[in-house]
mmCIF file of C-alpha atoms in Angstrom:
data_model
loop_
_atom_site.group_PDB
_atom_site.id
_atom_site.type_symbol
_atom_site.label_atom_id
_atom_site.label_comp_id
_atom_site.label_asym_id
_atom_site.label_seq_id
_atom_site.Cartn_x
_atom_site.Cartn_y
_atom_site.Cartn_z
ATOM 1 C CA MET A 235 -0.283 0.175 -0.280
ATOM 2 C CA ARG A 236 1.276 3.554 -1.311
ATOM 3 C CA SER A 237 -0.167 5.196 2.294
ATOM 4 C CA GLY A 238 2.379 2.817 4.118
ATOM 5 C CA LYS A 239 5.625 3.782 2.237
ATOM 6 C CA PHE A 240 7.622 6.282 4.131
ATOM 7 C CA THR A 241 8.208 9.448 1.263
ATOM 8 C CA PRO A 242 10.890 12.004 0.866
ATOM 9 C CA LYS A 243 6.822 14.268 1.130
ATOM 10 C CA ARG A 244 5.892 12.367 4.788
ATOM 11 C CA ALA A 245 9.530 12.892 5.614
ATOM 12 C CA ARG A 246 9.233 16.982 6.024
ATOM 13 C CA ILE A 247 5.983 16.830 7.293
ATOM 14 C CA ILE A 248 7.479 14.786 10.039
ATOM 15 C CA LEU A 249 10.580 17.084 10.288
ATOM 16 C CA VAL A 250 7.916 20.504 9.792
ATOM 17 C CA LEU A 251 6.129 18.881 13.375
ATOM 18 C CA ILE A 252 9.102 18.424 15.136
ATOM 19 C CA LEU A 253 10.531 21.624 14.188
ATOM 20 C CA LEU A 254 6.957 23.130 14.741
ATOM 21 C CA ALA A 255 6.714 21.512 18.441
ATOM 22 C CA ILE A 256 10.186 22.654 19.339
ATOM 23 C CA VAL A 257 9.185 26.013 19.179
ATOM 24 C CA ALA A 258 6.448 26.486 20.726
ATOM 25 C CA ALA A 259 8.167 24.351 23.434
ATOM 26 C CA LEU A 260 10.799 27.320 23.589
ATOM 27 C CA GLY A 261 7.874 29.860 23.313
ATOM 28 C CA GLY A 262 6.058 28.835 26.402
ATOM 29 C CA PHE A 263 10.053 28.468 27.958
ATOM 30 C CA TYR A 264 10.330 31.817 27.631
ATOM 31 C CA PHE A 265 6.863 33.002 28.918
ATOM 32 C CA LYS A 266 7.696 31.039 31.705
ATOM 33 C CA GLN A 267 11.144 32.999 33.060
ATOM 34 C CA ARG A 268 9.757 35.954 31.394
ATOM 35 C CA LEU A 269 6.802 35.208 33.507
ATOM 36 C CA PHE A 270 7.720 34.600 36.476
ATOM 37 C CA SER A 271 11.579 35.743 37.269
ATOM 38 C CA GLY A 272 11.152 39.128 34.939
ATOM 39 C CA LYS A 273 9.615 42.257 35.749
ATOM 40 C CA LEU A 274 6.176 41.941 37.102
ATOM 41 C CA VAL A 275 3.617 44.804 36.355
ATOM 42 C CA ILE A 276 1.649 45.438 39.560
ATOM 43 C CA GLU A 277 -2.333 47.701 38.878
ATOM 44 C CA ASN A 278 -3.740 49.801 42.852
ATOM 45 C CA ILE A 279 0.491 49.186 43.882
ATOM 46 C CA ALA A 280 1.645 52.400 45.185
ATOM 47 C CA ILE A 281 4.789 51.741 45.797
ATOM 48 C CA ASP A 282 7.274 54.652 48.205
ATOM 49 C CA SER A 283 9.867 54.753 46.930
ATOM 50 C CA GLY A 284 11.278 56.838 49.392
ATOM 51 C CA THR A 285 10.983 54.233 52.361
ATOM 52 C CA SER A 286 13.630 51.871 52.034
ATOM 53 C CA LEU A 287 12.333 49.398 55.327
ATOM 54 C CA SER A 288 8.845 49.044 56.341
ATOM 55 C CA LEU A 289 8.657 47.146 60.443
ATOM 56 C CA ASN A 290 5.530 45.624 61.610
ATOM 57 C CA LYS A 291 6.574 46.790 65.548
ATOM 58 C CA MET A 292 9.713 48.371 66.383
ATOM 59 C CA HIS A 293 11.145 47.995 69.852
ATOM 60 C CA GLN A 294 14.377 50.274 70.482
ATOM 61 C CA THR A 295 16.117 51.454 74.038
ATOM 62 C CA SER A 296 18.334 53.771 74.288
ATOM 63 C CA THR A 297 20.728 54.027 77.986
ATOM 64 C CA ARG A 298 23.584 56.764 78.626
ATOM 65 C CA ASN A 299 26.460 55.773 80.545
ATOM 66 C CA ASN A 300 25.483 52.041 81.741
ATOM 67 C CA VAL A 301 21.948 53.967 82.836
ATOM 68 C CA LYS A 302 19.097 53.759 80.717
ATOM 69 C CA GLU A 303 17.123 56.448 79.793
ATOM 70 C CA TRP A 304 14.133 55.322 78.289
ATOM 71 C CA THR A 305 12.295 52.059 75.961
ATOM 72 C CA LEU A 306 10.633 52.648 72.651
ATOM 73 C CA ASP A 307 7.671 50.459 71.248
ATOM 74 C CA ALA A 308 6.063 51.491 67.655
ATOM 75 C CA SER A 309 2.858 48.640 66.396
ATOM 76 C CA SER A 310 4.760 50.103 63.362
ATOM 77 C CA ALA A 311 7.792 51.742 62.038
ATOM 78 C CA ARG A 312 9.347 53.320 58.280
ATOM 79 C CA LEU A 313 12.722 53.745 57.973
ATOM 80 C CA LEU A 314 12.868 56.530 55.132
ATOM 81 C CA LYS A 315 16.521 56.251 53.899
ATOM 82 C CA ASP A 316 19.127 58.992 52.991
ATOM 83 C CA GLN A 317 17.181 60.498 55.926
ATOM 84 C CA ASN A 318 18.540 58.657 59.183
ATOM 85 C CA LYS A 319 14.478 58.839 60.268
ATOM 86 C CA ALA A 320 11.803 56.673 61.194
ATOM 87 C CA LEU A 321 8.131 57.193 60.781
ATOM 88 C CA MET A 322 5.946 55.653 63.121
ATOM 89 C CA ASN A 323 2.494 54.337 64.192
ATOM 90 C CA ASP A 324 0.832 54.320 68.309
ATOM 91 C CA VAL A 325 4.835 55.367 69.454
ATOM 92 C CA LYS A 326 4.652 54.806 72.917
ATOM 93 C CA VAL A 327 8.018 55.623 75.206
ATOM 94 C CA VAL A 328 8.817 54.354 78.795
ATOM 95 C CA PHE A 329 11.847 57.544 79.501
ATOM 96 C CA PHE A 330 13.406 56.972 82.997
ATOM 97 C CA THR A 331 14.092 60.465 85.360
ATOM 98 C CA GLY A 332 17.196 61.277 87.453
ATOM 99 C CA LYS A 333 15.385 60.134 89.966
ATOM 100 C CA ALA A 334 14.881 56.118 88.512
ATOM 101 C CA GLU A 335 11.283 56.873 88.337
ATOM 102 C CA GLU A 336 8.860 56.400 84.723
ATOM 103 C CA VAL A 337 7.378 58.274 82.096
ATOM 104 C CA LEU A 338 5.363 57.297 79.798
ATOM 105 C CA LEU A 339 4.790 59.310 76.547
ATOM 106 C CA GLU A 340 2.333 57.647 74.082
ATOM 107 C CA SER A 341 1.253 59.438 70.929
ATOM 108 C CA ALA A 342 -0.512 58.131 67.619
ATOM 109 C CA ARG A 343 2.508 59.152 65.478
ATOM 110 C CA GLY A 344 6.064 59.375 66.098
ATOM 111 C CA THR A 345 8.808 60.895 64.282
ATOM 112 C CA LEU A 346 12.982 60.036 65.923
ATOM 113 C CA ASP A 347 15.980 60.352 64.612
ATOM 114 C CA THR A 348 18.532 57.025 64.374
ATOM 115 C CA GLU A 349 21.660 59.175 64.571
ATOM 116 C CA THR A 350 20.852 61.503 67.326
ATOM 117 C CA HIS A 351 17.643 59.368 69.128
ATOM 118 C CA ASP A 352 15.668 63.498 69.188
ATOM 119 C CA MET A 353 11.928 62.011 68.455
ATOM 120 C CA THR A 354 9.047 64.416 67.753
ATOM 121 C CA PHE A 355 5.248 62.906 68.613
ATOM 122 C CA THR A 356 2.327 64.145 67.663
ATOM 123 C CA ASP A 357 -0.890 63.846 67.059
ATOM 124 C CA SER A 358 -2.873 63.154 70.943
ATOM 125 C CA VAL A 359 0.170 63.453 72.522
ATOM 126 C CA VAL A 360 -0.100 61.580 76.548
ATOM 127 C CA VAL A 361 2.176 61.928 78.933
ATOM 128 C CA THR A 362 1.546 60.401 83.081
ATOM 129 C CA PHE A 363 4.887 60.685 85.425
ATOM 130 C CA THR A 364 3.383 60.249 89.763
ATOM 131 C CA ASN A 365 -0.563 61.132 89.289
ATOM 132 C CA TYR A 366 -0.295 63.679 87.016
ATOM 133 C CA THR A 367 -1.025 63.518 83.371
ATOM 134 C CA LEU A 368 -0.279 65.959 80.290
ATOM 135 C CA LYS A 369 -2.366 66.532 77.614
ATOM 136 C CA THR A 370 -1.259 68.148 73.729
ATOM 137 C CA GLY A 371 -0.417 68.302 70.591
ATOM 138 C CA GLU A 372 2.909 67.925 69.245
ATOM 139 C CA LEU A 373 6.412 67.297 71.910
ATOM 140 C CA HIS A 374 9.564 67.263 71.516
ATOM 141 C CA TYR A 375 12.267 64.939 73.407
ATOM 142 C CA ASP A 376 15.485 66.635 72.702
ATOM 143 C CA LYS A 377 18.352 63.001 74.334
ATOM 144 C CA LYS A 378 21.305 65.694 74.781
ATOM 145 C CA ARG A 379 19.860 66.883 76.716
ATOM 146 C CA HIS A 380 17.075 64.244 78.271
ATOM 147 C CA ILE A 381 13.952 66.869 78.500
ATOM 148 C CA VAL A 382 10.970 66.581 77.605
ATOM 149 C CA TYR A 383 9.423 69.962 76.156
ATOM 150 C CA SER A 384 6.486 71.352 74.523
ATOM 151 C CA ALA A 385 5.606 74.401 71.433
ATOM 152 C CA VAL A 386 1.948 74.910 71.489
ATOM 153 C CA HIS A 387 -0.848 74.447 73.970
ATOM 154 C CA VAL A 388 -0.614 72.568 77.092
ATOM 155 C CA THR A 389 -3.058 70.488 79.360
ATOM 156 C CA LEU A 390 -1.265 69.567 82.710
ATOM 157 C CA MET A 391 -3.859 67.579 84.881
ATOM 158 C CA ASP A 392 -4.542 65.790 87.855
ATOM 159 C CA SER A 393 -7.315 63.517 90.340
ATOM 160 C CA LYS A 394 -8.568 67.617 91.289
ATOM 161 C CA SER A 395 -6.925 70.910 89.530
ATOM 162 C CA THR A 396 -6.147 71.487 85.519
ATOM 163 C CA LEU A 397 -3.064 73.624 84.680
ATOM 164 C CA GLU A 398 -2.886 75.069 81.382
ATOM 165 C CA ALA A 399 0.053 76.223 79.702
ATOM 166 C CA ASP A 400 1.466 77.735 76.289
ATOM 167 C CA THR A 401 4.840 76.087 75.820
ATOM 168 C CA MET A 402 6.687 73.681 78.436
ATOM 169 C CA GLU A 403 9.489 71.527 79.409
ATOM 170 C CA ILE A 404 10.405 68.423 81.546
ATOM 171 C CA ASP A 405 13.919 67.997 82.550
ATOM 172 C CA LEU A 406 14.363 64.653 83.417
ATOM 173 C CA ASN A 407 16.858 64.864 84.450
ATOM 174 C CA ASN A 408 15.707 66.142 88.261
ATOM 175 C CA THR A 409 12.180 65.788 87.867
ATOM 176 C CA THR A 410 11.103 69.231 87.294
ATOM 177 C CA ILE A 411 8.454 71.253 85.491
ATOM 178 C CA ARG A 412 8.353 74.613 83.611
ATOM 179 C CA LEU A 413 5.627 76.904 81.937
ATOM 180 C CA GLY A 414 5.017 79.494 80.241
ATOM 181 C CA GLY A 415 3.253 82.192 78.602
ATOM 182 C CA ASN A 416 -0.015 82.259 79.513
ATOM 183 C CA VAL A 417 -0.479 79.908 82.035
ATOM 184 C CA LYS A 418 -3.597 79.453 83.994
ATOM 185 C CA GLY A 419 -5.030 77.454 86.168
ATOM 186 C CA ARG A 420 -8.039 75.626 87.987
ATOM 187 C CA PHE A 421 -8.234 74.794 91.534
ATOM 188 C CA SER A 422 -9.607 72.936 95.098
ATOM 189 C CA GLU A 423 -9.013 73.429 98.106
ATOM 190 C CA THR A 424 -7.458 70.962 99.023
ATOM 191 C CA SER A 425 -4.648 70.991 95.973
ATOM 192 C CA ASP A 426 -1.580 69.223 96.785
ATOM 193 C CA PHE A 427 -1.050 70.283 93.037
ATOM 194 C CA PHE A 428 2.457 71.591 93.293
ATOM 195 C CA SER A 429 3.684 69.963 95.897
ATOM 196 C CA GLY A 430 4.112 66.084 94.246
ATOM 197 C CA MET A 431 6.834 68.284 92.102
ATOM 198 C CA GLY A 432 9.138 70.204 91.350
ATOM 199 C CA GLY A 433 8.764 73.453 88.798
ATOM 200 C CA ASP A 434 8.819 77.484 88.477
ATOM 201 C CA PHE A 435 5.386 78.708 86.651
#
């Protein structure tokens, strides 16, 4: 039967089919390599080119002469390229005074200079120490002087009295507070507001 003979024409057809199969296989391999090892374009994703590292949690401790000055925790942080800054969320810092007392600071946002360890806190800043609570919109920490200060309105309260001022500075070395600007307060007859801390008003 002629159909069973291996003719040159049939050989060419088989060779062409083999070549097409090889080309298809190579094309599939190339496409797979491009898909999985090449640059992927993902839509609807914002990439911050100024961020070098994002952290889900951040914990840091600062000491001076083997004495702990503060510990810091944040729920998340972004370390910025070439700026030596960490932008933090849900920040909690415990400052230690020269009298081994603890001053707790909490804020929604904060910025840490990763070289100087100076810090700025913003958005619902609350500081608590002994029986006092301080609230303000923005607060700064100067590591070199080990002080916490604010250049905006502050409210200082205990269970019985309230003080308000335009500026404030807490010296963490000797646990004193200085209020400045327009200072006003409301006090109860049994208030011991001034007896529990040193300060200038």
